[in-house]
XYZ file of N, CA, C and O in Angstrom:
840
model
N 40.391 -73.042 -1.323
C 40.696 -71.969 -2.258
C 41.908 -72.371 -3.097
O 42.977 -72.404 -2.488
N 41.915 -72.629 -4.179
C 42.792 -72.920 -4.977
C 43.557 -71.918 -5.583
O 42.894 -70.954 -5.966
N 44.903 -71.863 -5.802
C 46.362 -71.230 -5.612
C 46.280 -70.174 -4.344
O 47.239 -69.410 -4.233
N 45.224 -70.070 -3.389
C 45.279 -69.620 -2.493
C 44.275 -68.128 -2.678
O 44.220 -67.092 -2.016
N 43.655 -68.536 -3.730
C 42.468 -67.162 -4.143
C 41.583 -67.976 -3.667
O 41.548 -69.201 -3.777
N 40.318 -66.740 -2.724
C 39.341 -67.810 -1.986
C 38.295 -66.419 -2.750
O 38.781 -65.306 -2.953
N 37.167 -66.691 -3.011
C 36.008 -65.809 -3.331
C 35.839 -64.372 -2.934
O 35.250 -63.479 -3.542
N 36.413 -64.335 -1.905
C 36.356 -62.860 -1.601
C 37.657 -61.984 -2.350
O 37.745 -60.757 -2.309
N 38.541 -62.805 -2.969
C 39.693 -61.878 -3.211
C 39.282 -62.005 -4.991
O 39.820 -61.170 -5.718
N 38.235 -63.163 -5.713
C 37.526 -62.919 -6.148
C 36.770 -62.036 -6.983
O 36.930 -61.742 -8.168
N 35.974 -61.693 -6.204
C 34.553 -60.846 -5.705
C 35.632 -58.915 -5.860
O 35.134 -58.091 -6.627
N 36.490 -58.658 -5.359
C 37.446 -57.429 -5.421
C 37.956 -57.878 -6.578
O 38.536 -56.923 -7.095
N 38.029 -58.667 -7.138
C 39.303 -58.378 -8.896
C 37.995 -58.045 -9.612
O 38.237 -57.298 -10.560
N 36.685 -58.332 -9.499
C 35.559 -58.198 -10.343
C 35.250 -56.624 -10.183
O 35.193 -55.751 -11.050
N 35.024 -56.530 -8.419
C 34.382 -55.031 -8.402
C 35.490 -53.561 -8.962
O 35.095 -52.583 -9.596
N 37.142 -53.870 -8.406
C 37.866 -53.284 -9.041
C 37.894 -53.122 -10.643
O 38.197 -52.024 -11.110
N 37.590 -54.172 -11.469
C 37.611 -54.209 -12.943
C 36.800 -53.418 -13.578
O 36.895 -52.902 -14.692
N 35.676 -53.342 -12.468
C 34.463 -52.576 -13.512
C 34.583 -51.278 -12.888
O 34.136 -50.338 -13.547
N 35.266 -50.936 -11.372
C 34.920 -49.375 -11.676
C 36.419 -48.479 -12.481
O 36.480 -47.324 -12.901
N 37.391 -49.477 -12.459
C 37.764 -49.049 -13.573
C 37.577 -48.621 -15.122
O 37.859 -47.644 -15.816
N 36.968 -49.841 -15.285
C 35.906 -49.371 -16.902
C 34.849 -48.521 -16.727
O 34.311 -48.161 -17.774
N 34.387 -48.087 -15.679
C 33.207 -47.675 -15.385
C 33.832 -46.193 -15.223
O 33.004 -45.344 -15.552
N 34.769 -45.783 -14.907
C 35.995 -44.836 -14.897
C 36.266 -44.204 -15.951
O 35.986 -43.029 -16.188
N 36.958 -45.140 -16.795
C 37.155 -44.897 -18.098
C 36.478 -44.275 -18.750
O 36.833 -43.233 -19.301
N 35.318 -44.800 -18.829
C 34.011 -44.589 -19.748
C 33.730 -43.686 -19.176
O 33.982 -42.810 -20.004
N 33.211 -42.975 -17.938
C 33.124 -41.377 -17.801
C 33.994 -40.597 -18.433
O 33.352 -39.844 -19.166
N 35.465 -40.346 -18.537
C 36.454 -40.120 -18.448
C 36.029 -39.737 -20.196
O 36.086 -38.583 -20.623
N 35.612 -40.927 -21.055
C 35.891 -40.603 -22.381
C 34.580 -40.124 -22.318
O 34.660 -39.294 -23.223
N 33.385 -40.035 -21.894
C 31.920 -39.571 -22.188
C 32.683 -37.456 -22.251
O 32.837 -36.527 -23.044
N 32.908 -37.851 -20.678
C 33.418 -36.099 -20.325
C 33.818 -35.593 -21.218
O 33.202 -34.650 -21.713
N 35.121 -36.094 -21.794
C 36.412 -35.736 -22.438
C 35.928 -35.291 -24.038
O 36.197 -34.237 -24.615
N 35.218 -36.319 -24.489
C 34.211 -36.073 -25.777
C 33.125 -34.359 -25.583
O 32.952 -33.364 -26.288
N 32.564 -34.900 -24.022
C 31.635 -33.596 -24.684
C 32.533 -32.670 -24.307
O 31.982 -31.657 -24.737
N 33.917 -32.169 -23.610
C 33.789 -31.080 -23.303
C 34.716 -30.406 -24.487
O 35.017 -29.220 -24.620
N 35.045 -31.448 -25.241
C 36.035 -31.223 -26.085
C 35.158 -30.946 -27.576
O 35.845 -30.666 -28.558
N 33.635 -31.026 -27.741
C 32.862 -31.034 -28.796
C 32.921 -29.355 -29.434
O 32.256 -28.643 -28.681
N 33.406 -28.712 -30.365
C 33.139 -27.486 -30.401
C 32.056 -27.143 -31.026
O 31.450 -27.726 -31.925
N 31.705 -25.486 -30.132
C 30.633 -24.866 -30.148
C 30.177 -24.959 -32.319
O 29.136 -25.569 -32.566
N 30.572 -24.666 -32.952
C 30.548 -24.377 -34.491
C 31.391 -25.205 -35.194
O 32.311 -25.705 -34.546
N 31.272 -25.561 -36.755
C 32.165 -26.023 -37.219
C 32.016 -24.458 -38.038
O 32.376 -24.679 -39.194
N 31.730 -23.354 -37.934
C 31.574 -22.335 -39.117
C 30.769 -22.182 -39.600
O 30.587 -21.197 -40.316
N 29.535 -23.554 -39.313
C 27.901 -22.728 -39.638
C 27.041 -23.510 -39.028
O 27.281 -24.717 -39.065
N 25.982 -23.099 -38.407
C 25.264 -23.407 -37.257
C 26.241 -23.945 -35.917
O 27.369 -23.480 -35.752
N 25.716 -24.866 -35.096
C 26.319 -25.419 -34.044
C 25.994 -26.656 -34.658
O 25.548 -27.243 -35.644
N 26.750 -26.757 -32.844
C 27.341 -28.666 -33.387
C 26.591 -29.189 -32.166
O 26.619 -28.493 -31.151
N 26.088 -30.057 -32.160
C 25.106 -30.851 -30.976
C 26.010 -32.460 -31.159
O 26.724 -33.070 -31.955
N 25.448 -32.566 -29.955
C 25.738 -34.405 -29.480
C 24.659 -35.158 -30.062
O 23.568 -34.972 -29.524
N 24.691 -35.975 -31.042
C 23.915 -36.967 -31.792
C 23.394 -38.300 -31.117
O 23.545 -38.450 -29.904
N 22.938 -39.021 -31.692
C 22.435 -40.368 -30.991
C 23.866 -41.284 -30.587
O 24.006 -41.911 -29.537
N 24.644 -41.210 -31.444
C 25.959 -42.076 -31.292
C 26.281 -41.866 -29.617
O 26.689 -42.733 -28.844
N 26.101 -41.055 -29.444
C 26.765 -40.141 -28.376
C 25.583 -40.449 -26.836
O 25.763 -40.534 -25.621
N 24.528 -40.525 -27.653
C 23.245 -41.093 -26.403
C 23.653 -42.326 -25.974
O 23.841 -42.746 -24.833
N 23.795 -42.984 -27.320
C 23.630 -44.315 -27.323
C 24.577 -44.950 -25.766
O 24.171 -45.569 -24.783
N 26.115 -44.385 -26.197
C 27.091 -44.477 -25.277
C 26.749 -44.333 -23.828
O 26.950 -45.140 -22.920
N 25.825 -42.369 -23.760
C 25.196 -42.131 -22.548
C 24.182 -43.091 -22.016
O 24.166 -43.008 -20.788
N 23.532 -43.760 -22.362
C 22.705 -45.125 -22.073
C 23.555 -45.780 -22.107
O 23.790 -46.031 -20.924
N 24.454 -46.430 -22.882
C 24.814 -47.869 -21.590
C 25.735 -47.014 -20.942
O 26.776 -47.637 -21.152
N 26.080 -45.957 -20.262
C 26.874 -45.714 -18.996
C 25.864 -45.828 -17.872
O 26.083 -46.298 -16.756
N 24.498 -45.231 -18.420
C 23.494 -45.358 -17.338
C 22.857 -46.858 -17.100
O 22.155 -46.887 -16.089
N 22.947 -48.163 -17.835
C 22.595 -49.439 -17.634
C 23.928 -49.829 -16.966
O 23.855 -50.782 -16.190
N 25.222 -49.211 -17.150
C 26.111 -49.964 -16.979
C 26.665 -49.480 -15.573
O 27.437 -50.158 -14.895
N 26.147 -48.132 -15.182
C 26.076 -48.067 -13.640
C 24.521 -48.965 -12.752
O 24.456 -49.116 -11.532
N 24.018 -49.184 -13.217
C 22.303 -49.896 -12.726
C 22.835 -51.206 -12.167
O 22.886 -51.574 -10.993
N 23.366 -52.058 -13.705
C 23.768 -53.372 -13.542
C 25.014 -53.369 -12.211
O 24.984 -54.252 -11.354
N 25.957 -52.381 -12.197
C 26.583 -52.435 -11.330
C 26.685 -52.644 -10.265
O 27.214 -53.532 -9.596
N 26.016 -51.564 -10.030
C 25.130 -51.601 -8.501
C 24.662 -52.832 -7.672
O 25.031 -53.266 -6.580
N 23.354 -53.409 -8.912
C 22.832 -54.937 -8.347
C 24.316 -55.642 -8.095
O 24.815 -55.780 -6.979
N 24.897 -56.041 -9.284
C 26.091 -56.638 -8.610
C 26.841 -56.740 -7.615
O 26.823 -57.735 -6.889
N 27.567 -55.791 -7.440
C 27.653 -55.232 -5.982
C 26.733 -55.713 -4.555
O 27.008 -56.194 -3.456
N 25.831 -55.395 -5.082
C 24.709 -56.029 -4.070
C 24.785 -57.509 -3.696
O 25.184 -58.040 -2.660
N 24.307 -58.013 -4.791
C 24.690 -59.202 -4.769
C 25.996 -59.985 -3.981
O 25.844 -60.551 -2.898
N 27.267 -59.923 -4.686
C 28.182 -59.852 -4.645
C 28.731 -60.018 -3.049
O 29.287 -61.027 -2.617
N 28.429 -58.733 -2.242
C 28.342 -58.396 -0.982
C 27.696 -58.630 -0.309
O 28.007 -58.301 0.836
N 25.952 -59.565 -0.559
C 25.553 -59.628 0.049
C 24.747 -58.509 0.879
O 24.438 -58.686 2.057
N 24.407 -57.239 0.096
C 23.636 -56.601 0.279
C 22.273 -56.708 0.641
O 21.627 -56.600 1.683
N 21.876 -57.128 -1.384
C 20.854 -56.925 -1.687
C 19.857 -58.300 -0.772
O 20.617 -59.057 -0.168
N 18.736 -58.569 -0.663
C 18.274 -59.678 0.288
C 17.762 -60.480 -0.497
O 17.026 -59.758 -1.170
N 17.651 -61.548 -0.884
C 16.565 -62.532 -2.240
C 15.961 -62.664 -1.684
O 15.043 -62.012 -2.182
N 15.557 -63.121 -0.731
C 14.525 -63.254 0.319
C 13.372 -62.540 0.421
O 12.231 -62.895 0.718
N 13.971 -61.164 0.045
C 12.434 -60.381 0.326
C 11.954 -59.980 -1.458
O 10.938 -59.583 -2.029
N 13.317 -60.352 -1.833
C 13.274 -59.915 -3.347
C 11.741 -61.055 -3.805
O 10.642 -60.631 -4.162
N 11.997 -61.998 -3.703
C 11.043 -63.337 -3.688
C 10.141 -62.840 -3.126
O 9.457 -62.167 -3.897
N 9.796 -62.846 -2.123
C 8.671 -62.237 -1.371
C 7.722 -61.089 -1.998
O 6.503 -60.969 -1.877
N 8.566 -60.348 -2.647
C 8.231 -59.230 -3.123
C 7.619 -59.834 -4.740
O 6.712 -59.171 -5.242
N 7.965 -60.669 -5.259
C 7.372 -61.133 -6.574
C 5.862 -62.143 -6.170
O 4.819 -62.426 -6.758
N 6.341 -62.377 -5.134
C 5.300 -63.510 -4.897
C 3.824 -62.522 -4.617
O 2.687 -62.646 -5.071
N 4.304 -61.720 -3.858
C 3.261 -60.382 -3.431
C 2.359 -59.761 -4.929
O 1.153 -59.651 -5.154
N 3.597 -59.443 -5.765
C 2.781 -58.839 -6.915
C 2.009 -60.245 -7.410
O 0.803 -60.002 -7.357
N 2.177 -61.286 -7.758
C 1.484 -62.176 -8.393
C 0.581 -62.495 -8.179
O -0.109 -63.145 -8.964
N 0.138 -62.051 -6.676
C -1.166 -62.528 -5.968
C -1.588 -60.725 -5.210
O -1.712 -60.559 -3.997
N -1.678 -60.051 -5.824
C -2.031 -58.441 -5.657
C -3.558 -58.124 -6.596
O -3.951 -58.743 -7.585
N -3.921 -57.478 -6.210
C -5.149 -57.073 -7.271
C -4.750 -56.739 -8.606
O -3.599 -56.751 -9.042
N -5.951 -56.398 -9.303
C -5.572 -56.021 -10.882
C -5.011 -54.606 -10.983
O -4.083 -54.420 -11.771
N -5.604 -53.338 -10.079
C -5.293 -52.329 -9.876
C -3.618 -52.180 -10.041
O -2.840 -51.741 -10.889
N -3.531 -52.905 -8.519
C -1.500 -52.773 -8.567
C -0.945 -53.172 -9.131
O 0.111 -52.624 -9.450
N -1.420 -54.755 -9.759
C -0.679 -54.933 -10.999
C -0.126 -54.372 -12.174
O 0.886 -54.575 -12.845
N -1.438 -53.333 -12.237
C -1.839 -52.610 -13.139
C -0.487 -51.324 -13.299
O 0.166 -51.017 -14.296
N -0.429 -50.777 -11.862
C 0.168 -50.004 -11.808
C 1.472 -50.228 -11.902
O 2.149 -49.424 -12.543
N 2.158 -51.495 -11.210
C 3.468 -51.474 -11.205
C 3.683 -51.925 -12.657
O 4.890 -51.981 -12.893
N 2.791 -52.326 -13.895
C 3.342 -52.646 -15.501
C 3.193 -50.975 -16.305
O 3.614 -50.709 -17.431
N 2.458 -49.986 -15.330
C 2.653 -48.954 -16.370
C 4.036 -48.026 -15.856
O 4.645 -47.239 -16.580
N 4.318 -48.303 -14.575
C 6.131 -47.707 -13.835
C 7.007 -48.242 -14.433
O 7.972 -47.597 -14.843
N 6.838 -49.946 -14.681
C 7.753 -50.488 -15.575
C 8.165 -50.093 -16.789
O 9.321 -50.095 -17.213
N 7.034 -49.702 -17.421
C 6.756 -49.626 -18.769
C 7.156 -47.612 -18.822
O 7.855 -47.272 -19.777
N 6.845 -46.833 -18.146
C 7.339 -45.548 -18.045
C 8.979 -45.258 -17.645
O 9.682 -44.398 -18.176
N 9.373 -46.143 -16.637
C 10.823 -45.991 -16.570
C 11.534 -46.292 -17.598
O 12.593 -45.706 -17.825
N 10.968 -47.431 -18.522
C 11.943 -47.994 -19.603
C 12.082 -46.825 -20.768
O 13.117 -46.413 -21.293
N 10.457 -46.345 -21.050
C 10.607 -45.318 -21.914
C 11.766 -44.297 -21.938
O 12.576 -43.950 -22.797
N 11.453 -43.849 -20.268
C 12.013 -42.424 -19.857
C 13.981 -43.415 -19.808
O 14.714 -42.556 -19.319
N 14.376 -43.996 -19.945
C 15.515 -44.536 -19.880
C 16.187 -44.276 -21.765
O 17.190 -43.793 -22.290
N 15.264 -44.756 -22.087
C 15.713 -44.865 -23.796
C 15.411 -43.496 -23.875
O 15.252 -43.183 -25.055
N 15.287 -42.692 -23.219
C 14.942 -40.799 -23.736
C 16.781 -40.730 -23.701
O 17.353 -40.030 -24.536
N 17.544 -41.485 -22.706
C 18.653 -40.953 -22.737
C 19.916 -40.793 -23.829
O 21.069 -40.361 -23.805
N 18.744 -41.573 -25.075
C 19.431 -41.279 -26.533
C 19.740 -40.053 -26.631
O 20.921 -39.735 -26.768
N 18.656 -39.040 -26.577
C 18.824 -38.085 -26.897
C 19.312 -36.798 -25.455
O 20.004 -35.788 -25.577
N 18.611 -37.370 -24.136
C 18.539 -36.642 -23.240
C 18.876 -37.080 -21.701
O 18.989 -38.304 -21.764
N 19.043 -36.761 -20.649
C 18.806 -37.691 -19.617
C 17.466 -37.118 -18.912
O 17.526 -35.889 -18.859
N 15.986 -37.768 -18.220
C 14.658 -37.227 -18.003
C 14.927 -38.047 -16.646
O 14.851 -39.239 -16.348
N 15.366 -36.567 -15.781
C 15.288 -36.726 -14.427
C 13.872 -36.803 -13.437
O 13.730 -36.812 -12.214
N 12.777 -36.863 -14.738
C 11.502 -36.589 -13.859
C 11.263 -38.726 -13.718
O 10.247 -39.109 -13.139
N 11.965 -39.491 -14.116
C 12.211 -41.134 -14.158
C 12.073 -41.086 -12.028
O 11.486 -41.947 -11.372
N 12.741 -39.941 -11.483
C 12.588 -40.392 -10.025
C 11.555 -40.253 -9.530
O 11.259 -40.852 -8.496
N 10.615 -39.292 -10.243
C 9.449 -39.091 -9.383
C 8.804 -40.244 -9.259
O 8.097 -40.253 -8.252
N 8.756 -41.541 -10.092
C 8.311 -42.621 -10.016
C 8.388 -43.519 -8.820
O 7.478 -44.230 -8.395
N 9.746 -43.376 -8.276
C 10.608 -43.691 -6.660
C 8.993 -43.768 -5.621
O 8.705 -44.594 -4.755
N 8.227 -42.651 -6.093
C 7.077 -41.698 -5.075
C 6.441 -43.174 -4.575
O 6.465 -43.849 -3.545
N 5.768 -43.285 -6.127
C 4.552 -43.790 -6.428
C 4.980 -45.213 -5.849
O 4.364 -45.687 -4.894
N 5.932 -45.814 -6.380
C 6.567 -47.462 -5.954
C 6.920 -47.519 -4.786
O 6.904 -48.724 -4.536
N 7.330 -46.816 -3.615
C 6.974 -46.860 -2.354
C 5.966 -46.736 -1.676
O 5.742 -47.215 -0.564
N 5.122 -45.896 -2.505
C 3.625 -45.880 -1.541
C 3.229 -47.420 -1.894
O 3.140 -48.209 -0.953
N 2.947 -47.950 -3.451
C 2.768 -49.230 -3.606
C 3.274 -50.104 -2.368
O 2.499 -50.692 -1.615
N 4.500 -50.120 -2.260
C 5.469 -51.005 -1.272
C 4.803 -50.743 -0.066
O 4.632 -51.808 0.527
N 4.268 -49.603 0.671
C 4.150 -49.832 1.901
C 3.213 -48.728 2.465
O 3.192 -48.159 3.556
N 2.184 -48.585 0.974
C 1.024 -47.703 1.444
C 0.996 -46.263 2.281
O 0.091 -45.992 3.070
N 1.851 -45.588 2.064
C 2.098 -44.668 2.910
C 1.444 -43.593 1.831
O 1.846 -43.224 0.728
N 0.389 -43.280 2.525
C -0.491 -42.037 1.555
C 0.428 -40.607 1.383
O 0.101 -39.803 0.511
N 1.468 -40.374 2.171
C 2.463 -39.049 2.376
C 2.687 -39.058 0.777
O 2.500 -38.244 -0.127
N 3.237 -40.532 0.880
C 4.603 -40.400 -0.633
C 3.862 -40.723 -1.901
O 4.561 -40.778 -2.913
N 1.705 -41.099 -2.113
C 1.258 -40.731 -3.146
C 0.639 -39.589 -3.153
O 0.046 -39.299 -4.192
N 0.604 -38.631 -2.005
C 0.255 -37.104 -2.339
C 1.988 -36.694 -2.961
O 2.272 -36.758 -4.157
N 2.660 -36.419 -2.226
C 3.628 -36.178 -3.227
C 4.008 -36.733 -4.574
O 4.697 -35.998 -5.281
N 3.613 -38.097 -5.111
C 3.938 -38.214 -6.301
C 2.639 -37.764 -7.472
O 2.703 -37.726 -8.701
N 1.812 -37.544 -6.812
C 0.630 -36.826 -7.838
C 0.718 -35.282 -8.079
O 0.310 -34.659 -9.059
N 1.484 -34.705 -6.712
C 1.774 -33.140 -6.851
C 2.559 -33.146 -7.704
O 2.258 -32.628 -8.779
N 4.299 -33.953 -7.440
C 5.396 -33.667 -8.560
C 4.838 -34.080 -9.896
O 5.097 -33.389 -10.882
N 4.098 -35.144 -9.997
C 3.529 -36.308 -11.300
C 2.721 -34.312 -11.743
O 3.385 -33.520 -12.410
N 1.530 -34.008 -11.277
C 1.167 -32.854 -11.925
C 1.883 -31.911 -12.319
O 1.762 -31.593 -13.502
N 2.668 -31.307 -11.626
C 3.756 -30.569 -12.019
C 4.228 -30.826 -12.868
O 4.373 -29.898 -13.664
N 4.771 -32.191 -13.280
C 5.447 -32.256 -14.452
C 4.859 -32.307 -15.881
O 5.388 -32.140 -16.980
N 3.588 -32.595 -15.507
C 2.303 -32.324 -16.798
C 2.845 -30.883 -17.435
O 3.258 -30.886 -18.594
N 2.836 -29.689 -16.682
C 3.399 -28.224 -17.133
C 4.148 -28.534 -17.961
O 3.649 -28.463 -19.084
N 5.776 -29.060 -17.915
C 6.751 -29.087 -18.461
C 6.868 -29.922 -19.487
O 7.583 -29.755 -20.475
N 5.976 -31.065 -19.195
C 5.618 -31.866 -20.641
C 5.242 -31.425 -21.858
O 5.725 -31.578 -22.979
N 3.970 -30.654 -21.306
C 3.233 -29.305 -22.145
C 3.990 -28.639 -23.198
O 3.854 -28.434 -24.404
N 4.967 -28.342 -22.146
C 6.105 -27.175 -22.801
C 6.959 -27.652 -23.148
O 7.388 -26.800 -23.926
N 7.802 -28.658 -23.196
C 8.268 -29.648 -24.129
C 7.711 -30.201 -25.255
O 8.445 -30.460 -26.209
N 6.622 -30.408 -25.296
C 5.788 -30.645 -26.448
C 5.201 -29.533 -27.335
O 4.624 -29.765 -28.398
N 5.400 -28.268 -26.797
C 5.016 -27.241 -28.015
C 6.121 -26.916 -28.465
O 6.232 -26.439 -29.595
N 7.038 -27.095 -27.743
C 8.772 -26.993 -28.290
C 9.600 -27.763 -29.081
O 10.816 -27.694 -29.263
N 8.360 -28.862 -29.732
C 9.130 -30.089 -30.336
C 9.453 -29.305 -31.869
O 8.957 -28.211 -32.136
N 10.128 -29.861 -32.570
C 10.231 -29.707 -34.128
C 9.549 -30.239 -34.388
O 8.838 -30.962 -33.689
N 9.520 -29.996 -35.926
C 8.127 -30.705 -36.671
C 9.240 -32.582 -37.335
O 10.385 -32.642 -37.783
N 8.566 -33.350 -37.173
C 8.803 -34.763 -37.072
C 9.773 -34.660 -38.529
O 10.840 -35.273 -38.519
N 9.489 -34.087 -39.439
C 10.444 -34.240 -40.794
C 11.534 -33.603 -40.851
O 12.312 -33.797 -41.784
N 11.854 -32.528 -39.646
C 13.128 -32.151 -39.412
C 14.142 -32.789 -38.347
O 15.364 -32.758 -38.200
N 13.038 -33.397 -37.654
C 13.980 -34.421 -36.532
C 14.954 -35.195 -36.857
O 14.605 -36.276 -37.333
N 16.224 -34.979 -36.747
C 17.205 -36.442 -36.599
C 16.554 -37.280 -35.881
O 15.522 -37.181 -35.217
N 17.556 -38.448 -36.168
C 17.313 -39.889 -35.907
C 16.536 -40.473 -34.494
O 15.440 -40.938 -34.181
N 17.921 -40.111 -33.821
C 18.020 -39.635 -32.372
C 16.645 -39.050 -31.915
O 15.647 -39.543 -31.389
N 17.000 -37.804 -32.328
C 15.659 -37.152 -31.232
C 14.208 -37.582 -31.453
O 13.271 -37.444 -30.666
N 14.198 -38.266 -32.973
C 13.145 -38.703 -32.958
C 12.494 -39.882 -32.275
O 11.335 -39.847 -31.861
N 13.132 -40.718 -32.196
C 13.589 -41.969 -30.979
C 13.368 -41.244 -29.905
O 12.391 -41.744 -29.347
N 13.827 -40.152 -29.195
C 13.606 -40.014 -28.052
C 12.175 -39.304 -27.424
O 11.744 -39.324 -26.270
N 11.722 -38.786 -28.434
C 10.451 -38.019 -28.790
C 9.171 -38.949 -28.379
O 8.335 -38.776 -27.492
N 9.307 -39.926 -29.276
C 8.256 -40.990 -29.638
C 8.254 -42.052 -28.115
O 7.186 -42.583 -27.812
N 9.530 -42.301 -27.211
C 9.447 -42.808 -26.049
C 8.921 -42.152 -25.063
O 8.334 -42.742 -24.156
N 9.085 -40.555 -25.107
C 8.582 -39.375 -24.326
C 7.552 -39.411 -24.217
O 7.106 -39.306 -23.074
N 6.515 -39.598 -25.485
C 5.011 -39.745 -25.779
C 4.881 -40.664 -24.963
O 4.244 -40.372 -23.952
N 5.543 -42.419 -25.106
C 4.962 -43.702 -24.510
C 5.046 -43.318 -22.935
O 4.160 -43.571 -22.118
N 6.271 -42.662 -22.659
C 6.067 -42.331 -21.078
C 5.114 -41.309 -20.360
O 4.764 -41.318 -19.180
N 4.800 -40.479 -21.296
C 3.483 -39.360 -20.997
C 2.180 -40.706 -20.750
O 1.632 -41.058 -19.706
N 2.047 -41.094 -21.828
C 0.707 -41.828 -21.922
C 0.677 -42.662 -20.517
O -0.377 -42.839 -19.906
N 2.255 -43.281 -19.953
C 2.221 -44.604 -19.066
C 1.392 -43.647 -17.588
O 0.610 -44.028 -16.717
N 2.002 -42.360 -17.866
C 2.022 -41.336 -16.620
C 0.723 -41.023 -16.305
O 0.364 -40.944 -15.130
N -0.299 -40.767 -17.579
C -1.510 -40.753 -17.104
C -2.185 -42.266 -16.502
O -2.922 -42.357 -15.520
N -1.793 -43.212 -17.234
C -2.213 -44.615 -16.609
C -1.581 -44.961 -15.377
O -1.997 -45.983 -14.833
N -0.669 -44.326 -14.827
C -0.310 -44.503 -13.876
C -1.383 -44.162 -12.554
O -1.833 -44.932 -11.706
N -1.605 -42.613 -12.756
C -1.927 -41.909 -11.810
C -3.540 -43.125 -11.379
O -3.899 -43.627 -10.314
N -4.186 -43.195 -12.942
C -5.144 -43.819 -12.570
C -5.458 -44.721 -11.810
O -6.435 -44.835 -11.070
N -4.327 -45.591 -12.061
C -4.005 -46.937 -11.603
C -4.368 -46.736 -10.021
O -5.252 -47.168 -9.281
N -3.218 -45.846 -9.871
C -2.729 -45.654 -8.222
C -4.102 -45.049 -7.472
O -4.368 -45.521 -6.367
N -5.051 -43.943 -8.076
C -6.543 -43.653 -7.718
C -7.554 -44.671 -7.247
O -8.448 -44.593 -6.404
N -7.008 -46.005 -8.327
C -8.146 -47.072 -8.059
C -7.174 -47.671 -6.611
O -7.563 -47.245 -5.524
N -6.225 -48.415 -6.611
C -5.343 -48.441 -5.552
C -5.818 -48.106 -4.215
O -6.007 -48.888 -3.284
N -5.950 -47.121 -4.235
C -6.052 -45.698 -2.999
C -7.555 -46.585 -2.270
O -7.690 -47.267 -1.255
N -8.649 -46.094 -3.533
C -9.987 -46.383 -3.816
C -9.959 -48.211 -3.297
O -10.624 -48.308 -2.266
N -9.540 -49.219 -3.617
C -9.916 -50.503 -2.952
C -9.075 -50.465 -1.805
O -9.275 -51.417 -1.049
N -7.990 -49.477 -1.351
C -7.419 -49.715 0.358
C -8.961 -49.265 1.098
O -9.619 -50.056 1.774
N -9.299 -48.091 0.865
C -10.134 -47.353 1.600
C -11.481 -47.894 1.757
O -12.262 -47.620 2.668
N -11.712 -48.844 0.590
C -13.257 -49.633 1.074
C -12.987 -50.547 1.726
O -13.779 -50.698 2.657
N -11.930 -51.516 1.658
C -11.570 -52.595 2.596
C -11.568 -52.242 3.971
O -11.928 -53.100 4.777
N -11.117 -50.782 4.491
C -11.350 -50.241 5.953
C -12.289 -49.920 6.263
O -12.480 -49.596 7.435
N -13.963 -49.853 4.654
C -14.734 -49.031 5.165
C -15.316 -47.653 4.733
O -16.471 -47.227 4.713
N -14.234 -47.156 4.426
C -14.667 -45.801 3.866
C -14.452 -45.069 2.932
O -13.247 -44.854 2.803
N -15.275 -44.420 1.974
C -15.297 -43.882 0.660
C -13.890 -43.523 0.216
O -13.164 -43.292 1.183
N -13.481 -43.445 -0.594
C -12.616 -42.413 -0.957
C -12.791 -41.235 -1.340
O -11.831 -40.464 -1.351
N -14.217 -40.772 -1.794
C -14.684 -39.979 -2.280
C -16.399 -39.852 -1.570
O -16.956 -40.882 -1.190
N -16.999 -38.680 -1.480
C -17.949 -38.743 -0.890
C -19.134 -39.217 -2.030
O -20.290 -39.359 -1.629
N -18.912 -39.374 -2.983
C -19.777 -40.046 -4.351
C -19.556 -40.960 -4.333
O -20.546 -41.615 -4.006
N -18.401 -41.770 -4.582
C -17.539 -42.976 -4.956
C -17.420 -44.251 -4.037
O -16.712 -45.197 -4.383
């Protein structure tokens, strides 16, 4: 260890640095909105894309963190991480299928945080563990919450403005909302066929037609 810094003392000037900035940057996110006033004297005043933009990378910039950390510490495992790529590459078309439309739905529902943060991004958690380890519990629950949230989509979508009054922002966040609706129905499908080639490989229908 040279001048007597060995990696681990390291590894703490790195993790200290960032939750300081990582600090900060709440600190000014907070401080901004709580300090935003209600009116300037005609209509209200809303938080703009500038203001998303920021709220997205606090949310990449806690994500990236995290792995680091992991890393870092020796958390996270490569081992199975590897394992786990090697698995999808040699998986059917179905799961493939499915884990590029989760990919492709989280990213959407991530860039919504221009305008919004779309806490329904966890229900996805459901679906990618049953993938991981087939546990039929956690894809009845992600098709109940996944339906459920069809309602609120609904109603988010009759609640939209009309596209020529949209700012920048919301329109950006609108148009990713759509790509993540669409991923959501390809999802479910995905995971149906899924279900459908576990259950013939044991033998038995999934469906008494099917």
């Amino acid at each position: 260890a040279a001048f007597g810094i060995h990696d681990g003392m390291v590894n703490w000037i790195v993790v200290l640095s960032w939750v300081l900035s990582w600090v900060l940057m709440f600190a000014g996110l907070a401080n901004y909105a709580f300090n935003t006033p209600a009116s300037l004297g005609w209509g209200t005043v809303t938080l703009e894309a500038s203001f998303g933009v920021l709220q997205l990378s606090f949310i990449v910039m806690t994500v990236t963190g995290a792995v680091l950390f992991g890393k870092m510490f020796h958390i996270l495992d490569e081992d199975t991480m590897r394992e786990a790529w090697i698995d999808l590459l040699d998986t059917t078309t179905a799961r493939k299928a499915a884990y590029g439309f989760f990919a492709l739905e989280l990213m959407a529902l991530l860039l919504c945080a221009v305008h919004s943060i779309e806490w329904q991004a966890l229900i996805c958690l459901f679906g990618l563990y049953y993938l991981d380890t087939d546990k039929v519990n956690f894809l009845v629950i992600f098709i109940v919450l996944t339906a459920l949230s069809f309602f609120f989509d609904l109603s988010r979508a009759g609640a939209m403005s009309s596209w020529d009054v949209m700012t920048g922002g919301e329109a950006f966040a609108n148009v990713c909302f759509i790509i993540a609706w669409g991923c959501k129905v390809g999802t479910l499908i995905a995971l149906i066929l899924v279900r459908r080639e576990d259950m013939l490989k044991v033998g038995k229908r999934f469906l008494p037609f099917v």
